[in-house]
């Protein structure tokens, strides 16, 4: 119930102003107070198949983590050698860079790509990582395997949870994935690499980890900006690669992963759309004022 004014007559109408002294109780509101009530102003309507398509960003990253774990298992079981991993990762990275450079030159002709600087940075990175590989191999020699596996799982979970899944606008500057997510993946890779037998295997796994968790997400975003249909192909290709790699390691893991993939892709979008009808967000004159800041974009010289 609204508080009523005192019995004496009021000559001035009530105003919704705190800094004006009025002959009304502090809790008084008039009958027009709830006319400005708004419900679910910011509720967004979702399309099911659009959300199924957008969920591919999440499943792609999860597939990347599963593929990396499978590669580590192959290295540890001597099914895959470090030399093959180094050459394969370097070849795929080089082809990806050539394709990225070619497409960026077609869309942004005013961009100047300093290929010599990229090649020099890659060379120094590989030399530094190769020199640190003997140290990284013995980094966790005094820690038990159970501790390493537990820390690795926690780091990969942090990588998945804190990964940057938003879709940047096309023709924007390159954005490196979130530091927390990337650092967690690299730390997990160092933990796994310390359980390998040879220095070449350690160097191969760590170099592939940098390419896989730092460069590959950027390349996936770039492909998504080129053509939206490419994301569907990448999602299915990564899912198939996970199944092929892990079918020889554990069939149970493949079944669980396919079920989880289906749940995230098809069930979660329907679940989100279903619970939208229970949302009840109220806005009105009692809300706090929100300042609107206008950012001035500086023109690049």
mmCIF file of N, CA, C and O in Angstrom, residues 123-170:
data_model
loop_
_atom_site.group_PDB
_atom_site.id
_atom_site.type_symbol
_atom_site.label_atom_id
_atom_site.label_comp_id
_atom_site.label_asym_id
_atom_site.label_seq_id
_atom_site.Cartn_x
_atom_site.Cartn_y
_atom_site.Cartn_z
ATOM 1 N N UNK A 123 62.163 -18.560 -35.204
ATOM 2 C CA UNK A 123 63.464 -19.227 -35.088
ATOM 3 C C UNK A 123 64.012 -19.119 -33.668
ATOM 4 O O UNK A 123 64.446 -20.115 -33.068
ATOM 5 N N UNK A 124 64.001 -17.912 -33.109
ATOM 6 C CA UNK A 124 64.517 -17.729 -31.753
ATOM 7 C C UNK A 124 63.664 -18.469 -30.721
ATOM 8 O O UNK A 124 64.185 -18.972 -29.716
ATOM 9 N N UNK A 125 62.371 -18.542 -30.984
ATOM 10 C CA UNK A 125 61.507 -19.277 -30.053
ATOM 11 C C UNK A 125 61.859 -20.758 -30.027
ATOM 12 O O UNK A 125 61.995 -21.361 -28.957
ATOM 13 N N UNK A 126 62.023 -21.364 -31.189
ATOM 14 C CA UNK A 126 62.342 -22.783 -31.241
ATOM 15 C C UNK A 126 63.732 -23.062 -30.649
ATOM 16 O O UNK A 126 63.920 -24.068 -29.967
ATOM 17 N N UNK A 127 64.694 -22.181 -30.894
ATOM 18 C CA UNK A 127 66.033 -22.377 -30.325
ATOM 19 C C UNK A 127 65.988 -22.284 -28.798
ATOM 20 O O UNK A 127 66.603 -23.089 -28.079
ATOM 21 N N UNK A 128 65.244 -21.301 -28.289
ATOM 22 C CA UNK A 128 65.132 -21.152 -26.832
ATOM 23 C C UNK A 128 64.430 -22.344 -26.207
ATOM 24 O O UNK A 128 64.856 -22.866 -25.169
ATOM 25 N N UNK A 129 63.341 -22.791 -26.821
ATOM 26 C CA UNK A 129 62.607 -23.934 -26.292
ATOM 27 C C UNK A 129 63.444 -25.207 -26.347
ATOM 28 O O UNK A 129 63.389 -26.037 -25.423
ATOM 29 N N UNK A 130 64.244 -25.367 -27.399
ATOM 30 C CA UNK A 130 65.118 -26.533 -27.498
ATOM 31 C C UNK A 130 66.186 -26.512 -26.414
ATOM 32 O O UNK A 130 66.547 -27.559 -25.850
ATOM 33 N N UNK A 131 66.703 -25.328 -26.096
ATOM 34 C CA UNK A 131 67.690 -25.231 -25.029
ATOM 35 C C UNK A 131 67.114 -25.485 -23.644
ATOM 36 O O UNK A 131 67.806 -25.986 -22.754
ATOM 37 N N UNK A 132 65.831 -25.148 -23.464
ATOM 38 C CA UNK A 132 65.196 -25.365 -22.157
ATOM 39 C C UNK A 132 64.620 -26.766 -21.997
ATOM 40 O O UNK A 132 64.226 -27.139 -20.883
ATOM 41 N N UNK A 133 64.549 -27.520 -23.062
ATOM 42 C CA UNK A 133 63.936 -28.855 -22.993
ATOM 43 C C UNK A 133 64.612 -29.783 -21.993
ATOM 44 O O UNK A 133 63.922 -30.499 -21.251
ATOM 45 N N UNK A 134 65.973 -29.838 -21.901
ATOM 46 C CA UNK A 134 66.577 -30.708 -20.872
ATOM 47 C C UNK A 134 66.191 -30.321 -19.450
ATOM 48 O O UNK A 134 66.027 -31.186 -18.583
ATOM 49 N N UNK A 135 66.038 -29.014 -19.217
ATOM 50 C CA UNK A 135 65.640 -28.572 -17.868
ATOM 51 C C UNK A 135 64.183 -28.938 -17.601
ATOM 52 O O UNK A 135 63.834 -29.411 -16.510
ATOM 53 N N UNK A 136 63.326 -28.723 -18.588
ATOM 54 C CA UNK A 136 61.910 -29.031 -18.406
ATOM 55 C C UNK A 136 61.668 -30.526 -18.259
ATOM 56 O O UNK A 136 60.711 -30.937 -17.603
ATOM 57 N N UNK A 137 62.530 -31.344 -18.842
ATOM 58 C CA UNK A 137 62.357 -32.790 -18.747
ATOM 59 C C UNK A 137 62.522 -33.284 -17.317
ATOM 60 O O UNK A 137 61.843 -34.216 -16.883
ATOM 61 N N UNK A 138 63.428 -32.669 -16.573
ATOM 62 C CA UNK A 138 63.690 -33.070 -15.178
ATOM 63 C C UNK A 138 63.053 -32.115 -14.173
ATOM 64 O O UNK A 138 63.410 -32.147 -12.994
ATOM 65 N N UNK A 139 62.147 -31.282 -14.633
ATOM 66 C CA UNK A 139 61.582 -30.256 -13.747
ATOM 67 C C UNK A 139 60.754 -30.869 -12.629
ATOM 68 O O UNK A 139 60.767 -30.386 -11.489
ATOM 69 N N UNK A 140 60.024 -31.917 -12.917
ATOM 70 C CA UNK A 140 59.125 -32.529 -11.920
ATOM 71 C C UNK A 140 59.541 -33.959 -11.603
ATOM 72 O O UNK A 140 58.686 -34.806 -11.342
ATOM 73 N N UNK A 141 60.844 -34.226 -11.621
ATOM 74 C CA UNK A 141 61.305 -35.598 -11.385
ATOM 75 C C UNK A 141 61.044 -36.064 -9.958
ATOM 76 O O UNK A 141 60.923 -37.267 -9.711
ATOM 77 N N UNK A 142 60.935 -35.138 -9.007
ATOM 78 C CA UNK A 142 60.709 -35.499 -7.612
ATOM 79 C C UNK A 142 59.234 -35.515 -7.228
ATOM 80 O O UNK A 142 58.905 -35.703 -6.057
ATOM 81 N N UNK A 143 58.356 -35.315 -8.200
ATOM 82 C CA UNK A 143 56.913 -35.279 -7.928
ATOM 83 C C UNK A 143 56.300 -36.566 -8.452
ATOM 84 O O UNK A 143 56.676 -37.062 -9.526
ATOM 85 N N UNK A 144 55.360 -37.108 -7.721
ATOM 86 C CA UNK A 144 54.740 -38.379 -8.101
ATOM 87 C C UNK A 144 53.849 -38.199 -9.325
ATOM 88 O O UNK A 144 53.382 -37.095 -9.632
ATOM 89 N N UNK A 145 53.602 -39.320 -9.996
ATOM 90 C CA UNK A 145 52.756 -39.276 -11.190
ATOM 91 C C UNK A 145 51.327 -38.874 -10.879
ATOM 92 O O UNK A 145 50.694 -38.155 -11.662
ATOM 93 N N UNK A 146 50.802 -39.328 -9.750
ATOM 94 C CA UNK A 146 49.424 -38.978 -9.402
ATOM 95 C C UNK A 146 49.245 -37.476 -9.246
ATOM 96 O O UNK A 146 48.228 -36.905 -9.656
ATOM 97 N N UNK A 147 50.232 -36.833 -8.643
ATOM 98 C CA UNK A 147 50.162 -35.369 -8.494
ATOM 99 C C UNK A 147 50.206 -34.682 -9.849
ATOM 100 O O UNK A 147 49.491 -33.698 -10.090
ATOM 101 N N UNK A 148 51.052 -35.201 -10.757
ATOM 102 C CA UNK A 148 51.161 -34.614 -12.092
ATOM 103 C C UNK A 148 49.838 -34.749 -12.833
ATOM 104 O O UNK A 148 49.361 -33.793 -13.455
ATOM 105 N N UNK A 149 49.214 -35.930 -12.771
ATOM 106 C CA UNK A 149 47.943 -36.123 -13.478
ATOM 107 C C UNK A 149 46.853 -35.206 -12.900
ATOM 108 O O UNK A 149 46.056 -34.629 -13.657
ATOM 109 N N UNK A 150 46.823 -35.077 -11.566
ATOM 110 C CA UNK A 150 45.796 -34.225 -10.948
ATOM 111 C C UNK A 150 45.988 -32.757 -11.334
ATOM 112 O O UNK A 150 45.024 -32.054 -11.668
ATOM 113 N N UNK A 151 47.242 -32.288 -11.299
ATOM 114 C CA UNK A 151 47.502 -30.905 -11.682
ATOM 115 C C UNK A 151 47.191 -30.666 -13.160
ATOM 116 O O UNK A 151 46.684 -29.599 -13.540
ATOM 117 N N UNK A 152 47.482 -31.664 -13.989
ATOM 118 C CA UNK A 152 47.203 -31.525 -15.414
ATOM 119 C C UNK A 152 45.704 -31.395 -15.676
ATOM 120 O O UNK A 152 45.263 -30.554 -16.477
ATOM 121 N N UNK A 153 44.917 -32.220 -14.993
ATOM 122 C CA UNK A 153 43.466 -32.136 -15.165
ATOM 123 C C UNK A 153 42.949 -30.769 -14.721
ATOM 124 O O UNK A 153 42.123 -30.143 -15.402
ATOM 125 N N UNK A 154 43.439 -30.268 -13.589
ATOM 126 C CA UNK A 154 43.002 -28.956 -13.101
ATOM 127 C C UNK A 154 43.386 -27.842 -14.081
ATOM 128 O O UNK A 154 42.594 -26.921 -14.330
ATOM 129 N N UNK A 155 44.579 -27.934 -14.648
ATOM 130 C CA UNK A 155 45.011 -26.899 -15.593
ATOM 131 C C UNK A 155 44.195 -26.924 -16.872
ATOM 132 O O UNK A 155 43.819 -25.871 -17.402
ATOM 133 N N UNK A 156 43.900 -28.110 -17.375
ATOM 134 C CA UNK A 156 43.093 -28.189 -18.597
ATOM 135 C C UNK A 156 41.658 -27.741 -18.337
ATOM 136 O O UNK A 156 41.019 -27.151 -19.218
ATOM 137 N N UNK A 157 41.135 -28.020 -17.155
ATOM 138 C CA UNK A 157 39.804 -27.511 -16.811
ATOM 139 C C UNK A 157 39.806 -25.984 -16.751
ATOM 140 O O UNK A 157 38.870 -25.330 -17.227
ATOM 141 N N UNK A 158 40.873 -25.414 -16.162
ATOM 142 C CA UNK A 158 40.983 -23.949 -16.141
ATOM 143 C C UNK A 158 41.114 -23.393 -17.552
ATOM 144 O O UNK A 158 40.560 -22.335 -17.873
ATOM 145 N N UNK A 159 41.830 -24.100 -18.414
ATOM 146 C CA UNK A 159 41.964 -23.660 -19.801
ATOM 147 C C UNK A 159 40.619 -23.638 -20.513
ATOM 148 O O UNK A 159 40.314 -22.696 -21.257
ATOM 149 N N UNK A 160 39.796 -24.654 -20.289
ATOM 150 C CA UNK A 160 38.484 -24.708 -20.941
ATOM 151 C C UNK A 160 37.531 -23.663 -20.358
ATOM 152 O O UNK A 160 36.792 -22.991 -21.083
ATOM 153 N N UNK A 161 37.553 -23.491 -19.043
ATOM 154 C CA UNK A 161 36.612 -22.578 -18.396
ATOM 155 C C UNK A 161 36.925 -21.118 -18.695
ATOM 156 O O UNK A 161 36.007 -20.302 -18.868
ATOM 157 N N UNK A 162 38.206 -20.749 -18.751
ATOM 158 C CA UNK A 162 38.594 -19.346 -18.900
ATOM 159 C C UNK A 162 39.010 -18.992 -20.325
ATOM 160 O O UNK A 162 39.525 -17.899 -20.548
ATOM 161 N N UNK A 163 38.753 -19.889 -21.255
ATOM 162 C CA UNK A 163 39.084 -19.571 -22.647
ATOM 163 C C UNK A 163 38.151 -18.488 -23.180
ATOM 164 O O UNK A 163 36.978 -18.396 -22.796
ATOM 165 N N UNK A 164 38.673 -17.673 -24.073
ATOM 166 C CA UNK A 164 37.894 -16.579 -24.656
ATOM 167 C C UNK A 164 37.094 -17.126 -25.832
ATOM 168 O O UNK A 164 37.644 -17.378 -26.903
ATOM 169 N N UNK A 165 35.789 -17.299 -25.617
ATOM 170 C CA UNK A 165 34.936 -17.903 -26.642
ATOM 171 C C UNK A 165 34.196 -16.881 -27.486
ATOM 172 O O UNK A 165 33.415 -17.271 -28.349
ATOM 173 N N UNK A 166 34.384 -15.602 -27.238
ATOM 174 C CA UNK A 166 33.603 -14.618 -27.984
ATOM 175 C C UNK A 166 34.116 -14.557 -29.418
ATOM 176 O O UNK A 166 35.260 -14.892 -29.717
ATOM 177 N N UNK A 167 33.244 -14.113 -30.297
ATOM 178 C CA UNK A 167 33.561 -14.046 -31.720
ATOM 179 C C UNK A 167 33.899 -12.608 -32.084
ATOM 180 O O UNK A 167 33.026 -11.734 -32.066
ATOM 181 N N UNK A 168 35.163 -12.310 -32.417
ATOM 182 C CA UNK A 168 35.514 -10.937 -32.805
ATOM 183 C C UNK A 168 34.954 -10.583 -34.169
ATOM 184 O O UNK A 168 34.675 -11.456 -34.993
ATOM 185 N N UNK A 169 34.807 -9.299 -34.399
ATOM 186 C CA UNK A 169 34.319 -8.829 -35.684
ATOM 187 C C UNK A 169 35.403 -8.996 -36.746
ATOM 188 O O UNK A 169 36.593 -8.925 -36.450
ATOM 189 N N UNK A 170 35.015 -9.248 -37.969
ATOM 190 C CA UNK A 170 36.023 -9.405 -39.026
ATOM 191 C C UNK A 170 36.827 -8.134 -39.258
ATOM 192 O O UNK A 170 36.382 -7.034 -38.962
#
